[in-house]
Amino acid sequence: MKLKQFVAATEAEALALVRAEWGERAIILASRRERPKGLLGWLRRGRVVVVAAYDEGDAPRGGDRAPSAVPPSGPAPEPEDGAAGLEARRQAVLAAMERTGRVRAGSEGAFARRPAGGPAAAGALLAAGDPPAETSVPSWAAALGGLPPNRRAFVPAFWPTAEALFQHGVEARWVERLHAAVLRRRPETAGDPAAMRQAAAAILAGWLKQKVGPPRRPARLVALVGPTGVGKTTTAAKLAARDRLGGGGVAFITADTFRVAAVEQLRTYADILGVPFAVAYSPGEAARSAAHHLAAGRTVYVDTAGRNYFSPEAADALRPVVEALRPLDGGALFLLTLALTHQWEDNARLIERFSALGVDALVFTKFDEAPRLGQVLNAVLRFPVRAVYLADGQNVPDDLRPLEAAPLVDGLLGGADA
């Protein structure tokens, strides 16, 4: 299969070049408008770059080329006349791509018309309109409740990558943006599923590089915040146990006086580790106790109350604790603890509420119960937050690992644990 870029002043002219060289069997993979670089670029006319593919195995013999169904300008016409012929040609192109191994056998083409006023949709066949009604919807599209609302489809080689991301619960907007980025940066991969996955992995890793992983400078004050039942106390114990096993000084403070069980649980961990423990009944007590242990060279872990933080009153009650602790250490880490067993939109609302308190670090728990990583990607791409840890069990301190871009991408695209 040949891949080639066609450059012209307008999209219509670029499509005309494609049609003149390859006829109706060409497949549009991507199109983009480029503006000349530099300050004077805003004063110059831009250009349109169209990336097209063509399978030589279906080349017309004798140099004849059937007239294209796409005029030099305007969107692809509705397949009112000769629809059967258009569908036959569409299937012929798919069959040719299957023979070369560029598309899985039995796959349906991802063909779409151009959005009104926009560039040609990636994966559009020059001679084809919409797929027929009886065409089976691939599972990635079914995850969206059918074909994407904007009718933009993915090139077939991207389907395995889209499938993996949707299975992990990644929002459609990020899958679509990744698809566009791969076609823009690595158009030569558009016919090869493995190459597209590799290109997508590299791009995802670049997006995540500065958004996941523990802070570069270890925090000396760590406060766990979040709703009830997400594992704040256990996560605090895991982090403290690692510090303790590494020879560091540690102290526990609990500000969760709503649950007697929470106090006793953290006291038990403190006894096992042989570290100081205190109960704070007010923000002032929490701040004074934390300042004392920080002055003694200890890393302080503060466990806060789990409440229904969809309630504004609960968030208002936590605010004084955060404001009392923050001035004690410029590198203080306030960890919003979220469970992967909860719905993503519920967790997204929590991130919004806690962002207003200045919380910008996340730890995701219960990966062992809901092994889907899409929430991590959704969170760091939608919000100005950093995802730092992933917890996958109750064992202290083993079942907690720092999040890293490369393993996270492998988990999203390869089905393996991060």
Short mmCIF file of C-alpha atoms in Angstrom, two decimals:
data_model
loop_
_atom_site.label_atom_id
_atom_site.label_comp_id
_atom_site.label_asym_id
_atom_site.label_seq_id
_atom_site.Cartn_x
_atom_site.Cartn_y
_atom_site.Cartn_z
CA MET A 1 0.00 0.00 0.00
CA LYS A 2 1.27 3.45 -0.94
CA LEU A 3 1.03 6.46 1.36
CA LYS A 4 1.52 9.98 0.10
CA GLN A 5 0.98 13.57 1.15
CA PHE A 6 -0.77 15.95 -1.25
CA VAL A 7 -0.23 19.67 -0.65
CA ALA A 8 -2.36 22.44 -2.11
CA ALA A 9 -3.70 25.87 -1.29
CA THR A 10 -7.19 24.56 -0.53
CA GLU A 11 -8.72 21.27 0.48
CA ALA A 12 -10.62 21.04 -2.79
CA GLU A 13 -7.38 21.37 -4.77
CA ALA A 14 -5.65 18.76 -2.60
CA LEU A 15 -8.52 16.29 -3.11
CA ALA A 16 -8.37 16.99 -6.84
CA LEU A 17 -4.67 16.03 -6.80
CA VAL A 18 -5.52 12.79 -5.01
CA ARG A 19 -8.26 12.04 -7.50
CA ALA A 20 -6.05 12.83 -10.49
CA GLU A 21 -3.28 10.49 -9.34
CA TRP A 22 -5.13 7.59 -7.71
CA GLY A 23 -8.78 7.93 -8.68
CA GLU A 24 -11.68 6.65 -6.64
CA ARG A 25 -9.71 3.89 -4.91
CA ALA A 26 -7.77 6.36 -2.78
CA ILE A 27 -8.48 6.44 0.95
CA ILE A 28 -8.11 9.72 2.82
CA LEU A 29 -6.29 9.08 6.10
CA ALA A 30 -5.90 12.60 7.42
CA SER A 31 -6.00 16.24 6.43
CA ARG A 32 -4.75 19.33 8.15
CA ARG A 33 -4.29 23.03 7.49
CA GLU A 34 -0.79 24.43 7.98
CA ARG A 35 0.16 28.06 8.38
CA PRO A 36 3.68 29.31 7.57
CA LYS A 37 5.82 29.63 10.69
CA GLY A 38 7.09 32.89 12.12
CA LEU A 39 5.52 36.26 12.73
CA LEU A 40 4.84 36.85 9.04
CA GLY A 41 3.05 33.52 8.82
CA TRP A 42 -0.16 35.19 9.97
CA LEU A 43 0.02 37.43 6.89
CA ARG A 44 0.59 34.61 4.42
CA ARG A 45 -1.85 32.15 3.00
CA GLY A 46 -1.72 28.72 4.55
CA ARG A 47 -1.82 25.36 2.82
CA VAL A 48 -3.74 22.10 3.17
CA VAL A 49 -1.95 18.76 3.53
CA VAL A 50 -3.96 15.62 2.74
CA VAL A 51 -2.53 12.17 3.53
CA ALA A 52 -3.94 9.46 1.28
CA ALA A 53 -3.41 5.72 0.86
CA TYR A 54 -3.67 3.56 -2.25
CA ASP A 55 -3.34 -0.20 -2.70
CA GLU A 56 -1.41 -0.98 -5.85
CA GLY A 57 -3.01 -4.40 -6.09
CA ASP A 58 -6.26 -2.78 -7.19
CA ALA A 59 -4.71 -0.45 -9.79
CA PRO A 60 -6.76 -0.15 -13.03
CA ARG A 61 -5.16 -1.89 -15.97
CA GLY A 62 -4.05 -0.13 -19.12
CA GLY A 63 -3.78 3.22 -17.38
CA ASP A 64 -7.56 3.66 -17.31
CA ARG A 65 -8.93 5.23 -14.23
CA ALA A 66 -12.62 5.34 -13.42
CA PRO A 67 -13.94 8.86 -12.80
CA SER A 68 -13.97 9.81 -9.15
CA ALA A 69 -17.26 10.14 -7.32
CA VAL A 70 -15.91 13.22 -5.53
CA PRO A 71 -16.03 16.56 -7.36
CA PRO A 72 -13.07 18.96 -7.09
CA SER A 73 -14.82 20.79 -4.27
CA GLY A 74 -17.57 20.23 -1.76
CA PRO A 75 -18.34 17.26 0.46
CA ALA A 76 -18.71 13.73 -0.82
CA PRO A 77 -22.17 13.31 -2.41
CA GLU A 78 -24.86 11.16 -0.88
CA PRO A 79 -24.76 7.70 -2.47
CA GLU A 80 -28.23 8.05 -3.97
CA ASP A 81 -27.30 6.85 -7.45
CA GLY A 82 -25.13 3.82 -7.92
CA ALA A 83 -25.04 3.04 -4.21
CA ALA A 84 -24.53 -0.64 -4.89
CA GLY A 85 -21.54 0.14 -7.05
CA LEU A 86 -20.01 2.40 -4.44
CA GLU A 87 -20.45 -0.25 -1.77
CA ALA A 88 -18.89 -2.86 -4.06
CA ARG A 89 -15.85 -0.66 -4.58
CA ARG A 90 -15.66 0.02 -0.85
CA GLN A 91 -15.64 -3.72 -0.14
CA ALA A 92 -13.02 -4.23 -2.86
CA VAL A 93 -10.68 -1.78 -1.18
CA LEU A 94 -11.23 -3.46 2.19
CA ALA A 95 -10.55 -6.87 0.66
CA ALA A 96 -7.33 -5.60 -0.84
CA MET A 97 -6.22 -4.20 2.51
CA GLU A 98 -7.06 -7.51 4.18
CA ARG A 99 -4.96 -9.40 1.65
CA THR A 100 -1.95 -7.25 2.53
CA GLY A 101 -2.54 -7.78 6.24
CA ARG A 102 -3.16 -4.07 6.86
CA VAL A 103 -6.68 -4.71 8.17
CA ARG A 104 -8.04 -7.63 10.15
CA ALA A 105 -10.26 -9.91 8.11
CA GLY A 106 -13.92 -9.17 8.62
CA SER A 107 -13.33 -5.59 9.79
CA GLU A 108 -15.70 -2.94 8.55
CA GLY A 109 -14.15 0.18 7.12
CA ALA A 110 -14.20 3.35 9.17
CA PHE A 111 -15.64 5.59 6.49
CA ALA A 112 -17.22 8.97 7.10
CA ARG A 113 -18.22 12.12 5.29
CA ARG A 114 -16.55 15.37 6.06
CA PRO A 115 -18.11 17.36 8.90
CA ALA A 116 -19.83 20.44 7.56
CA GLY A 117 -17.26 23.13 6.90
CA GLY A 118 -14.38 20.99 8.12
CA PRO A 119 -11.57 18.95 6.59
CA ALA A 120 -12.07 15.46 5.20
CA ALA A 121 -12.65 13.03 8.05
CA ALA A 122 -9.83 10.60 8.74
CA GLY A 123 -10.52 7.27 7.14
CA ALA A 124 -12.97 8.60 4.51
CA LEU A 125 -13.07 6.72 1.22
CA LEU A 126 -13.18 9.19 -1.64
CA ALA A 127 -15.94 7.33 -3.45
CA ALA A 128 -18.04 6.34 -0.46
CA GLY A 129 -20.69 7.97 1.68
CA ASP A 130 -21.92 6.61 5.00
CA PRO A 131 -21.70 2.87 5.65
CA PRO A 132 -24.99 1.06 4.98
CA ALA A 133 -27.43 0.67 7.85
CA GLU A 134 -26.81 -3.05 8.12
CA THR A 135 -23.09 -2.57 8.74
CA SER A 136 -22.16 -3.95 12.15
CA VAL A 137 -20.93 -1.32 14.59
CA PRO A 138 -17.47 -2.17 15.96
CA SER A 139 -17.23 -2.57 19.71
CA TRP A 140 -15.34 0.68 20.19
CA ALA A 141 -18.27 2.50 18.58
CA ALA A 142 -20.76 0.51 20.63
CA ALA A 143 -18.99 1.89 23.73
CA LEU A 144 -20.12 5.31 22.57
CA GLY A 145 -23.69 4.17 22.01
CA GLY A 146 -23.14 3.87 18.26
CA LEU A 147 -21.05 5.86 15.83
CA PRO A 148 -19.43 9.00 17.30
CA PRO A 149 -21.81 11.98 17.30
CA ASN A 150 -19.55 14.03 15.04
CA ARG A 151 -19.52 11.12 12.57
CA ARG A 152 -15.75 11.09 12.54
CA ALA A 153 -14.51 7.51 12.38
CA PHE A 154 -11.17 5.89 13.07
CA VAL A 155 -9.01 4.30 10.42
CA PRO A 156 -9.31 0.51 10.72
CA ALA A 157 -5.72 0.10 11.89
CA PHE A 158 -6.55 2.20 14.95
CA TRP A 159 -9.46 0.00 16.02
CA PRO A 160 -7.45 -2.33 18.34
CA THR A 161 -5.98 0.72 20.11
CA ALA A 162 -9.40 2.37 20.44
CA GLU A 163 -10.88 -0.90 21.70
CA ALA A 164 -8.26 -1.22 24.45
CA LEU A 165 -8.75 2.37 25.61
CA PHE A 166 -12.54 2.16 25.68
CA GLN A 167 -12.37 -1.09 27.63
CA HIS A 168 -10.38 0.78 30.29
CA GLY A 169 -13.03 3.51 30.42
CA VAL A 170 -11.07 6.27 28.67
CA GLU A 171 -13.28 9.17 27.63
CA ALA A 172 -14.08 9.37 23.90
CA ARG A 173 -12.54 12.84 23.61
CA TRP A 174 -9.07 11.54 24.48
CA VAL A 175 -9.33 8.54 22.15
CA GLU A 176 -10.34 10.83 19.30
CA ARG A 177 -7.57 13.29 20.10
CA LEU A 178 -5.02 10.48 20.20
CA HIS A 179 -6.24 9.13 16.85
CA ALA A 180 -5.82 12.57 15.28
CA ALA A 181 -2.38 13.00 16.84
CA VAL A 182 -1.14 9.68 15.46
CA LEU A 183 -2.36 10.49 11.95
CA ARG A 184 -0.84 13.96 12.14
CA ARG A 185 2.57 12.94 13.50
CA ARG A 186 2.95 9.43 12.08
CA PRO A 187 0.74 9.16 8.96
CA GLU A 188 2.86 6.32 7.59
CA THR A 189 1.50 4.01 10.32
CA ALA A 190 -2.12 4.34 9.20
CA GLY A 191 -2.22 0.95 7.49
CA ASP A 192 -0.52 -1.07 10.23
CA PRO A 193 -2.31 -1.76 13.56
CA ALA A 194 0.92 -2.63 15.38
CA ALA A 195 2.66 0.51 14.15
CA MET A 196 -0.34 2.65 15.08
CA ARG A 197 -0.37 1.17 18.58
CA GLN A 198 3.35 1.87 18.96
CA ALA A 199 2.90 5.45 17.76
CA ALA A 200 -0.11 5.92 20.06
CA ALA A 201 1.89 4.57 23.00
CA ALA A 202 4.71 7.04 22.38
CA ILE A 203 2.30 9.97 22.14
CA LEU A 204 0.39 8.92 25.26
CA ALA A 205 3.65 8.58 27.18
CA GLY A 206 4.54 12.11 26.15
CA TRP A 207 1.19 13.42 27.38
CA LEU A 208 1.58 11.64 30.71
CA LYS A 209 5.26 12.21 31.39
CA GLN A 210 4.72 15.36 33.44
CA LYS A 211 1.32 14.32 34.82
CA VAL A 212 1.97 11.08 36.70
CA GLY A 213 4.47 9.91 39.31
CA PRO A 214 5.46 10.96 42.82
CA PRO A 215 6.76 14.49 43.40
CA ARG A 216 10.43 14.87 42.59
CA ARG A 217 11.08 16.07 46.15
CA PRO A 218 9.68 13.75 48.85
CA ALA A 219 7.02 15.46 50.93
CA ARG A 220 7.55 15.75 54.70
CA LEU A 221 3.86 16.38 55.36
CA VAL A 222 1.29 14.13 53.66
CA ALA A 223 -2.45 14.49 54.31
CA LEU A 224 -4.94 11.95 52.98
CA VAL A 225 -8.33 13.42 52.00
CA GLY A 226 -11.36 12.02 50.25
CA PRO A 227 -14.76 10.36 50.67
CA THR A 228 -15.61 7.46 52.94
CA GLY A 229 -14.51 3.92 52.22
CA VAL A 230 -11.79 4.63 49.66
CA GLY A 231 -8.83 3.44 51.77
CA LYS A 232 -7.26 6.65 53.11
CA THR A 233 -6.09 5.08 56.39
CA THR A 234 -4.59 2.01 54.72
CA THR A 235 -2.87 4.18 52.11
CA ALA A 236 -1.35 6.35 54.86
CA ALA A 237 -0.09 3.20 56.58
CA LYS A 238 1.48 1.91 53.36
CA LEU A 239 3.33 5.16 52.73
CA ALA A 240 4.50 5.45 56.35
CA ALA A 241 5.64 1.82 56.47
CA ARG A 242 7.83 2.37 53.41
CA ASP A 243 9.44 5.38 55.04
CA ARG A 244 9.92 3.46 58.27
CA LEU A 245 11.46 0.45 56.57
CA GLY A 246 13.81 2.84 54.80
CA GLY A 247 15.04 4.13 58.14
CA GLY A 248 13.09 7.38 58.23
CA GLY A 249 11.27 8.90 61.17
CA VAL A 250 7.48 8.85 60.90
CA ALA A 251 4.50 10.15 62.89
CA PHE A 252 0.76 9.57 62.50
CA ILE A 253 -1.98 12.12 63.19
CA THR A 254 -5.66 11.37 62.74
CA ALA A 255 -8.19 14.12 62.33
CA ASP A 256 -10.92 11.57 61.71
CA THR A 257 -12.80 11.75 64.99
CA PHE A 258 -16.10 10.79 63.37
CA ARG A 259 -15.24 7.09 63.33
CA VAL A 260 -13.79 5.36 66.37
CA ALA A 261 -12.74 2.47 64.13
CA ALA A 262 -10.57 4.82 62.04
CA VAL A 263 -8.74 6.06 65.15
CA GLU A 264 -8.09 2.54 66.39
CA GLN A 265 -7.00 1.33 62.96
CA LEU A 266 -4.34 4.02 62.63
CA ARG A 267 -3.28 3.56 66.28
CA THR A 268 -2.72 -0.14 65.53
CA TYR A 269 -0.52 0.68 62.55
CA ALA A 270 1.44 3.15 64.69
CA ASP A 271 1.99 0.49 67.38
CA ILE A 272 3.19 -2.04 64.79
CA LEU A 273 5.64 0.44 63.28
CA GLY A 274 6.66 1.85 66.65
CA VAL A 275 5.99 5.47 65.71
CA PRO A 276 4.24 8.39 67.48
CA PHE A 277 0.48 8.72 67.12
CA ALA A 278 -1.87 11.58 67.99
CA VAL A 279 -5.57 12.38 67.68
CA ALA A 280 -6.43 15.94 66.63
CA TYR A 281 -9.90 17.23 67.54
CA SER A 282 -9.46 20.58 65.81
CA PRO A 283 -7.44 22.09 62.93
CA GLY A 284 -5.29 23.89 65.48
CA GLU A 285 -4.41 20.66 67.30
CA ALA A 286 -3.53 19.01 64.00
CA ALA A 287 -1.24 21.89 63.05
CA ARG A 288 0.52 22.02 66.44
CA SER A 289 1.11 18.27 66.52
CA ALA A 290 2.37 18.24 62.93
CA ALA A 291 4.73 21.17 63.58
CA HIS A 292 6.17 19.35 66.60
CA HIS A 293 6.98 16.19 64.63
CA LEU A 294 8.30 18.10 61.62
CA ALA A 295 10.70 19.93 63.94
CA ALA A 296 11.87 16.54 65.22
CA GLY A 297 12.73 15.48 61.65
CA ARG A 298 9.82 13.10 61.16
CA THR A 299 7.62 12.72 58.10
CA VAL A 300 4.04 13.37 59.21
CA TYR A 301 1.03 11.48 57.84
CA VAL A 302 -2.38 13.00 58.56
CA ASP A 303 -5.54 10.96 58.10
CA THR A 304 -8.64 13.15 57.66
CA ALA A 305 -12.30 12.28 58.02
CA GLY A 306 -14.12 10.56 55.21
CA ARG A 307 -17.34 12.43 54.51
CA ASN A 308 -19.90 12.89 51.77
CA TYR A 309 -17.93 15.56 49.96
CA PHE A 310 -20.66 16.09 47.42
CA SER A 311 -22.12 18.11 50.27
CA PRO A 312 -20.75 21.68 50.40
CA GLU A 313 -20.92 21.55 54.22
CA ALA A 314 -18.46 18.64 54.33
CA ALA A 315 -15.98 20.45 52.08
CA ASP A 316 -16.30 23.58 54.21
CA ALA A 317 -15.53 21.52 57.32
CA LEU A 318 -12.33 20.17 55.77
CA ARG A 319 -11.07 23.52 54.52
CA PRO A 320 -9.77 24.75 57.95
CA VAL A 321 -7.72 21.55 58.35
CA VAL A 322 -6.09 22.02 54.95
CA GLU A 323 -5.45 25.71 55.59
CA ALA A 324 -3.93 24.99 59.01
CA LEU A 325 -1.52 22.34 57.69
CA ARG A 326 -0.41 23.87 54.40
CA PRO A 327 1.82 26.65 55.82
CA LEU A 328 3.86 24.10 57.81
CA ASP A 329 5.63 22.71 54.74
CA GLY A 330 5.93 24.31 51.31
CA GLY A 331 6.10 20.85 49.74
CA ALA A 332 3.12 19.42 51.62
CA LEU A 333 1.27 16.74 49.69
CA PHE A 334 -2.52 16.63 49.99
CA LEU A 335 -3.53 13.33 48.45
CA LEU A 336 -7.09 13.04 47.20
CA THR A 337 -7.85 9.34 47.53
CA LEU A 338 -10.25 7.93 44.93
CA ALA A 339 -11.52 4.38 44.43
CA LEU A 340 -11.55 2.89 40.95
CA THR A 341 -14.71 1.03 41.95
CA HIS A 342 -16.59 4.35 41.82
CA GLN A 343 -18.05 5.81 38.64
CA TRP A 344 -15.70 8.13 36.78
CA GLU A 345 -18.10 11.06 36.67
CA ASP A 346 -18.55 10.85 40.45
CA ASN A 347 -14.79 10.92 40.93
CA ALA A 348 -14.54 13.79 38.45
CA ARG A 349 -16.96 15.82 40.59
CA LEU A 350 -14.81 15.09 43.64
CA ILE A 351 -11.67 16.27 41.85
CA GLU A 352 -13.45 19.51 41.00
CA ARG A 353 -14.50 20.06 44.62
CA PHE A 354 -11.09 19.28 46.09
CA SER A 355 -9.27 21.36 43.46
CA ALA A 356 -11.01 24.34 45.01
CA LEU A 357 -9.18 23.45 48.26
CA GLY A 358 -5.85 23.40 46.47
CA VAL A 359 -5.59 19.60 46.33
CA ASP A 360 -3.69 18.66 43.16
CA ALA A 361 -2.37 15.13 43.78
CA LEU A 362 -4.31 11.88 43.38
CA VAL A 363 -3.98 8.31 44.58
CA PHE A 364 -6.25 5.67 43.05
CA THR A 365 -7.19 2.67 45.16
CA LYS A 366 -8.93 -0.70 44.66
CA PHE A 367 -7.28 -1.44 41.32
CA ASP A 368 -7.49 -5.11 42.35
CA GLU A 369 -11.29 -4.81 42.42
CA ALA A 370 -11.68 -2.68 39.27
CA PRO A 371 -8.61 -3.18 37.05
CA ARG A 372 -9.39 -0.36 34.64
CA LEU A 373 -6.92 2.49 34.25
CA GLY A 374 -8.99 4.90 32.20
CA GLN A 375 -9.86 7.07 35.21
CA VAL A 376 -6.18 7.86 35.73
CA LEU A 377 -5.82 9.10 32.16
CA ASN A 378 -9.13 10.96 32.24
CA ALA A 379 -8.22 12.73 35.47
CA VAL A 380 -4.79 14.04 34.52
CA LEU A 381 -5.89 15.12 31.04
CA ARG A 382 -9.10 16.84 32.16
CA PHE A 383 -7.87 18.50 35.36
CA PRO A 384 -4.68 20.29 36.52
CA VAL A 385 -3.78 17.42 38.83
CA ARG A 386 -1.02 14.84 39.18
CA ALA A 387 -1.66 11.12 39.74
CA VAL A 388 1.00 9.79 42.08
CA TYR A 389 0.11 6.31 43.37
CA LEU A 390 -1.97 3.24 42.50
CA ALA A 391 -3.12 0.86 45.25
CA ASP A 392 -4.14 -2.70 44.43
CA GLY A 393 -4.77 -4.53 47.70
CA GLN A 394 -4.75 -4.45 51.52
CA ASN A 395 -1.18 -5.63 52.16
CA VAL A 396 0.92 -3.03 53.98
CA PRO A 397 3.19 -1.74 52.50
CA ASP A 398 3.37 -3.91 49.37
CA ASP A 399 0.14 -3.11 47.58
CA LEU A 400 0.99 0.43 46.60
CA ARG A 401 3.10 1.51 43.65
CA PRO A 402 4.16 4.83 42.18
CA LEU A 403 2.48 5.63 38.89
CA GLU A 404 4.83 5.95 35.93
CA ALA A 405 4.01 6.93 32.35
CA ALA A 406 5.45 3.92 30.50
CA PRO A 407 3.86 1.16 32.63
CA LEU A 408 0.58 3.08 32.68
CA VAL A 409 0.54 3.26 28.88
CA ASP A 410 1.38 -0.45 28.64
CA GLY A 411 -1.53 -1.18 30.96
CA LEU A 412 -3.91 0.93 28.89
CA LEU A 413 -2.91 -0.40 25.47
CA GLY A 414 -1.55 -3.83 26.21
CA GLY A 415 -4.02 -5.16 28.74
CA ALA A 416 -1.26 -5.73 31.30
CA ASP A 417 -1.28 -4.33 34.78
CA ALA A 418 0.45 -0.99 35.11
#
